[in-house]
Tab-separated table of C-alpha atoms in Angstrom:
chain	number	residue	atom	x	y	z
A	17	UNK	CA	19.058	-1.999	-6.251
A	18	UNK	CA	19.455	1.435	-6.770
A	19	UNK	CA	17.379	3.523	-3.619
A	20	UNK	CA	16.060	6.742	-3.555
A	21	UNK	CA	16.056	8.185	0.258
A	22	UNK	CA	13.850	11.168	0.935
A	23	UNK	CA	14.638	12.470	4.598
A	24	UNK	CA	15.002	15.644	5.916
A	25	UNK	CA	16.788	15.043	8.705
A	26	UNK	CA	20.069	14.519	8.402
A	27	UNK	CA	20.574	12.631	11.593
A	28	UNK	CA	18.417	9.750	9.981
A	29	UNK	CA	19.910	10.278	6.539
A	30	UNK	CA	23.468	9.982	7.096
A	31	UNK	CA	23.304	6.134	9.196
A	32	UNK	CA	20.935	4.652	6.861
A	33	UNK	CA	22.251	5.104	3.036
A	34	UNK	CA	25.631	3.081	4.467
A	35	UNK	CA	23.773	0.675	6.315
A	36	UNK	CA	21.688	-0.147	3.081
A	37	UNK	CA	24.963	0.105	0.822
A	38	UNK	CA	25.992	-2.918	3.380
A	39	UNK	CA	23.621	-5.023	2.176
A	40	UNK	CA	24.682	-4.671	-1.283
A	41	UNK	CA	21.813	-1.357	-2.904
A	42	UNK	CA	23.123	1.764	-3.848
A	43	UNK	CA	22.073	4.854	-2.253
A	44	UNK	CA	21.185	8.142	-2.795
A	45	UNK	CA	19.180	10.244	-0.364
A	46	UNK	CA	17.799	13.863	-0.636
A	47	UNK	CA	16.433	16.000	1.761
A	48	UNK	CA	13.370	18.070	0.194
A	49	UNK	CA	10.438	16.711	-2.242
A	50	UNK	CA	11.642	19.164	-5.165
A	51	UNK	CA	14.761	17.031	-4.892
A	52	UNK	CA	13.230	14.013	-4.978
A	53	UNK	CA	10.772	14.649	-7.853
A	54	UNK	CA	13.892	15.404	-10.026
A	55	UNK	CA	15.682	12.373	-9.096
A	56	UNK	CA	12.796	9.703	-8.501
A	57	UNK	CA	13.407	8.264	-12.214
A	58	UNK	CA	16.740	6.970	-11.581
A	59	UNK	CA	15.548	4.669	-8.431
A	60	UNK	CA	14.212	1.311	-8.143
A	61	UNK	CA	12.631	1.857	-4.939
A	62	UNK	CA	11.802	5.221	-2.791
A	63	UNK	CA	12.113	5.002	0.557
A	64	UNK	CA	10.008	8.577	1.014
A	65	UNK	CA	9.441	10.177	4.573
A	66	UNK	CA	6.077	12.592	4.378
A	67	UNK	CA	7.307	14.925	6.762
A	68	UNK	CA	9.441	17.566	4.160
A	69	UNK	CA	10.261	21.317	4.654
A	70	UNK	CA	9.219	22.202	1.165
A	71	UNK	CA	6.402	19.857	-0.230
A	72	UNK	CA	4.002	18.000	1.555
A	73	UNK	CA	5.111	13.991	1.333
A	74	UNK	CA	1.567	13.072	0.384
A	75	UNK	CA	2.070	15.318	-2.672
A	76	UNK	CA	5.027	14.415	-3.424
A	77	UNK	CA	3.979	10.564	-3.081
A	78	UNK	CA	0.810	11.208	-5.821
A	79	UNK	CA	3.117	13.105	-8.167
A	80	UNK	CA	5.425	10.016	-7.944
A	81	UNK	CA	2.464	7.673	-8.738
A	82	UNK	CA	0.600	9.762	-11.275
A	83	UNK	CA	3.999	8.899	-13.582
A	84	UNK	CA	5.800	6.099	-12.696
A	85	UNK	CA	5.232	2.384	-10.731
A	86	UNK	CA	8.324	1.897	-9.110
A	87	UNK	CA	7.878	0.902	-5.472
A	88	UNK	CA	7.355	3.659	-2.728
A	89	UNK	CA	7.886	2.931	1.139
A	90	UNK	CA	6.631	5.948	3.111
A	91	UNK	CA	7.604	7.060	6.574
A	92	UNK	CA	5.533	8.508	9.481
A	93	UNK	CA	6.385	9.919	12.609
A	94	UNK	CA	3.105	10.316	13.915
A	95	UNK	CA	2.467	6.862	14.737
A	96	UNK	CA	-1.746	6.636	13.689
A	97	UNK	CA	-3.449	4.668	11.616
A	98	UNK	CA	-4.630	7.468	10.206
A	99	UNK	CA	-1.189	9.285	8.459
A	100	UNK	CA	-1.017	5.323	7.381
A	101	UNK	CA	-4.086	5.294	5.591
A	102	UNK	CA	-3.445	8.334	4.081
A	103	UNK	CA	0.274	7.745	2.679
A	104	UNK	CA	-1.015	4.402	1.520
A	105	UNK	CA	-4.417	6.265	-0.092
A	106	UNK	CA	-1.580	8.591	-2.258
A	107	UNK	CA	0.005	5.894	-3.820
A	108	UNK	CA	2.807	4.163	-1.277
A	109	UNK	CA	3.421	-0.025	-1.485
A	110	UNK	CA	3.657	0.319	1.938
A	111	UNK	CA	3.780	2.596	5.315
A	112	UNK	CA	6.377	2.394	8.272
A	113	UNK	CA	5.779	4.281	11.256
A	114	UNK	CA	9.590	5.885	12.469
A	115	UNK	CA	11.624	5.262	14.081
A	116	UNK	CA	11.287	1.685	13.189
A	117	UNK	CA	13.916	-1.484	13.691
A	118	UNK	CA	16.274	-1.994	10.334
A	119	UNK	CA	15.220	-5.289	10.481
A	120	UNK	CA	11.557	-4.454	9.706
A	121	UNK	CA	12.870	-2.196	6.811
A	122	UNK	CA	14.904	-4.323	4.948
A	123	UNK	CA	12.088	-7.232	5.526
A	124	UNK	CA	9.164	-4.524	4.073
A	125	UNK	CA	11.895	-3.886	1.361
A	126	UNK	CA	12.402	-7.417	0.245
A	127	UNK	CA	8.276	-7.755	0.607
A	128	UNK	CA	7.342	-4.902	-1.324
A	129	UNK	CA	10.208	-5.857	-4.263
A	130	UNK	CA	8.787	-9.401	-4.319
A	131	UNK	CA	5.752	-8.142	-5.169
A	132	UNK	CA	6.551	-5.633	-7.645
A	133	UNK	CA	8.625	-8.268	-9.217
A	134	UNK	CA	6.023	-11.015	-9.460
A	135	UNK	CA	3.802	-11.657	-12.649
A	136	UNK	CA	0.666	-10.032	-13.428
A	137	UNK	CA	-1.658	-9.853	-10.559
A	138	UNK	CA	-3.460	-13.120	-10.415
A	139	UNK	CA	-7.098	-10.818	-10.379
A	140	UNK	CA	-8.712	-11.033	-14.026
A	141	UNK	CA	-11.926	-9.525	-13.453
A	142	UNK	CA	-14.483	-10.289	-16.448
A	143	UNK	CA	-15.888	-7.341	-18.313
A	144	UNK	CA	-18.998	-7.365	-16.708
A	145	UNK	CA	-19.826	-5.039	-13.711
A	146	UNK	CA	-20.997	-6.596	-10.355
A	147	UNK	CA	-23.209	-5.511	-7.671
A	148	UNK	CA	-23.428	-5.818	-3.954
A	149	UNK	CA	-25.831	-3.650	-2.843
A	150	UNK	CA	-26.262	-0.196	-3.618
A	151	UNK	CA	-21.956	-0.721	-4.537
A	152	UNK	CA	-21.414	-1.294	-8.336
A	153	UNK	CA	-18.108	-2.643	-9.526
A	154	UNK	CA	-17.202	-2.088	-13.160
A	155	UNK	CA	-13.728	-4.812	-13.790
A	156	UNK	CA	-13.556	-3.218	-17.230
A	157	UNK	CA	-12.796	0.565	-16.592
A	158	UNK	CA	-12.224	-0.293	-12.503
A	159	UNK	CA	-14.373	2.027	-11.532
A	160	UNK	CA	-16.716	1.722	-8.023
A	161	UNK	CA	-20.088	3.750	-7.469
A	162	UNK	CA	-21.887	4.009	-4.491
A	163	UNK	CA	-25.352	5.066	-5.276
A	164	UNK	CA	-24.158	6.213	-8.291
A	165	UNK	CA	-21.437	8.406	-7.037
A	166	UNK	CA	-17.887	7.619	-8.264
A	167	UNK	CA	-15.300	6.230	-4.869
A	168	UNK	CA	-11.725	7.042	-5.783
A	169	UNK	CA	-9.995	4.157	-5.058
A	170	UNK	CA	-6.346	2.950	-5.280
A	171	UNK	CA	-5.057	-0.049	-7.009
A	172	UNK	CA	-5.246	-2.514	-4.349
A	173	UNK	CA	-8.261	-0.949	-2.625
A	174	UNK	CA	-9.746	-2.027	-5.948
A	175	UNK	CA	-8.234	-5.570	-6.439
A	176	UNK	CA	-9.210	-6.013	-2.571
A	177	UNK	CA	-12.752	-4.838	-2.718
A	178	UNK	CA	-13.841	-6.831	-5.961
A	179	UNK	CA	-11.775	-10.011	-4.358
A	180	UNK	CA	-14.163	-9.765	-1.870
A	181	UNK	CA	-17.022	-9.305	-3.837
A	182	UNK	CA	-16.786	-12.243	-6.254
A	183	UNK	CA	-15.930	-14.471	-2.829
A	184	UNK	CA	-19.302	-12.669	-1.132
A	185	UNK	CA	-20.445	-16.324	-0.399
A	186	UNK	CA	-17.699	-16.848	1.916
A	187	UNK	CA	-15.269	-15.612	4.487
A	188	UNK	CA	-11.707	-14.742	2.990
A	189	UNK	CA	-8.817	-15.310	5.198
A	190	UNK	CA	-6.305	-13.190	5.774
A	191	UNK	CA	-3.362	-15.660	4.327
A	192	UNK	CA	-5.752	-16.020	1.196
A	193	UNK	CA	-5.998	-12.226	0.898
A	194	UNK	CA	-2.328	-11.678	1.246
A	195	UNK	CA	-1.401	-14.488	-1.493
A	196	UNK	CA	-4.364	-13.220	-4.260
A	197	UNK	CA	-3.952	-9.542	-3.838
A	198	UNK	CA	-0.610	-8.701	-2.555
A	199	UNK	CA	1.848	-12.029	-3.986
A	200	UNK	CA	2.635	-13.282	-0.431
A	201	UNK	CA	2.814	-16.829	-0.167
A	202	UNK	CA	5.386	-17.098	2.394
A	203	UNK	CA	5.086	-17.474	5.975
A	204	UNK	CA	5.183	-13.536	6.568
A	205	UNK	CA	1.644	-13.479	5.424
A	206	UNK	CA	0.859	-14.994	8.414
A	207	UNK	CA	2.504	-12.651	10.324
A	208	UNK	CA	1.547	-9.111	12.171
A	209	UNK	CA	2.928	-7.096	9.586
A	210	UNK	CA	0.599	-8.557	6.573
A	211	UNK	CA	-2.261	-7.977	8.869
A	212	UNK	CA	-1.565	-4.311	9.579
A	213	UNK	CA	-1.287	-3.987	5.476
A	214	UNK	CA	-4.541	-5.881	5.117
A	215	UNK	CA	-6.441	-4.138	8.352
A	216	UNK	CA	-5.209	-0.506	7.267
A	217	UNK	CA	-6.670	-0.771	3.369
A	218	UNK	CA	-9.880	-2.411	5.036
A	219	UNK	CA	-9.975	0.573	7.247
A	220	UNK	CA	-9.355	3.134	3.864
A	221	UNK	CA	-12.058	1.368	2.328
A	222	UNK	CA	-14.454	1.783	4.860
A	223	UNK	CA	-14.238	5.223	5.046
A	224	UNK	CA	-14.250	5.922	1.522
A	225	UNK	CA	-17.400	3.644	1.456
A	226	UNK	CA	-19.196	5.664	4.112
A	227	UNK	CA	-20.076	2.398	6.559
A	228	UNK	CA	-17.744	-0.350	8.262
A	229	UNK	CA	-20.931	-2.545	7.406
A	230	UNK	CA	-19.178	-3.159	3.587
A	231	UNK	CA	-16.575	-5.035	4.826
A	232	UNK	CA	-17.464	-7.141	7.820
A	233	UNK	CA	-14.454	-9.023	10.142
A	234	UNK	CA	-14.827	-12.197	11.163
A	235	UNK	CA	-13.012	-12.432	14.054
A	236	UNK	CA	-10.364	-15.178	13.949
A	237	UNK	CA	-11.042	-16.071	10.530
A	238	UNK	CA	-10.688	-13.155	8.246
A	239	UNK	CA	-13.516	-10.824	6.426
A	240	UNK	CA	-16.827	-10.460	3.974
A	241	UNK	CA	-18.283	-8.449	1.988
A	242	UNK	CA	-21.526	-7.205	3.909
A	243	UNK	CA	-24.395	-5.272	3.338
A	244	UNK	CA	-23.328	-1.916	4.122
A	245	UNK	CA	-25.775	0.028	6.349
């Protein structure tokens, strides 16, 4: 594959672009997000690190997004669950807090391909709108309200939230959530790193629905949708 590496440090750059090259991708990594938004088209995946001297990484994630699909990977050296929520809520495929083991990368890598690869998500809402609550879900224009006021959502906060919805007579597990919504039927969606993906979109959800009460855990089995407050 052809890689796009945003990093400003050149410490970090220089190792990894031969390291992936090793493993058979082409390379080519910039330092700053003007760079990066001029060379962005030409890459099959971005492996994007938020902190830049010139343009916030968020921004330069949503500018990606706005115009293209190909597969982000975003980098944090913050380590909370917050800066993870938020490069996820601008448009990554995924968040990796840094440093982080090349192992893990080239795992998220092959993840986040496999599911960029894969046929149309298997979620084929009807054109009706559904309602839990004071929550309505319209499949048609995939748009949420909460008491009539529009929740910005991204693409798999959607595809997770109306999952849940049209399954509200039941608990979803985690290994069904991970093969519906995200294309992950191996045994890595058993794993801690599909849970993190599924518990950090829960979490973005939650707080862009106002109450952890909309998506309730069941501990040791997976979630439901709830009531709200």
């Amino acid at each position: 594959m052809q890689l796009l590496v945003v990093e400003n440090r050149t410490a970090a750059a220089e190792p990894l672009a031969p390291r992936l090259e090793r493993y058979g991708h082409e390379a080519v990594t910039v330092a700053t997000g003007a760079a990066a938004l001029e060379s962005y088209t030409e890459a099959e995946l971005i492996l994007l690190d938020l902190e830049l001297p010139d343009i916030d990484g968020l921004e330069v994630c949503r500018r990606i997004r706005r115009e293209s699909d190909t597969p982000i990977i975003a980098f944090t050296g913050r380590g909370a669950e917050l800066d993870r929520v938020l490069g996820l809520q601008a448009g990554s495929d995924d968040c990796l807090d840094k440093p982080y083991v090349f192992r893990e990368l080239m795992a998220r890598i092959d993840a986040v391909m496999r599911r960029a690869r894969r046929p149309p998500e298997p979620v084929r809402p009807p054109a009706e709108a559904l309602s839990v609550g004071d929550v309505c879900i319209n499949p048609a224009s995939r748009e949420v309200r909460l008491c009539g006021r529009a929740v910005d959502l991204t693409r798999k906060e959607f595809d997770l939230l109306y999952y849940l919805a049209t399954h509200s007579d039941s608990v979803v597990t985690r290994q069904r959530l991970m093969a519906e919504i995200w294309g992950d039927t191996s045994a890595n969606a058993l794993g801690p790193r599909a849970s993190r993906t599924i518990d950090t979109h829960v979490s973005s959800l939650r707080g862009k629905l106002g109450h952890s009460g909309w998506i309730r855990t069941v501990r040791g089995v997976g979630f439901r949708i709830g009531p709200g407050r």
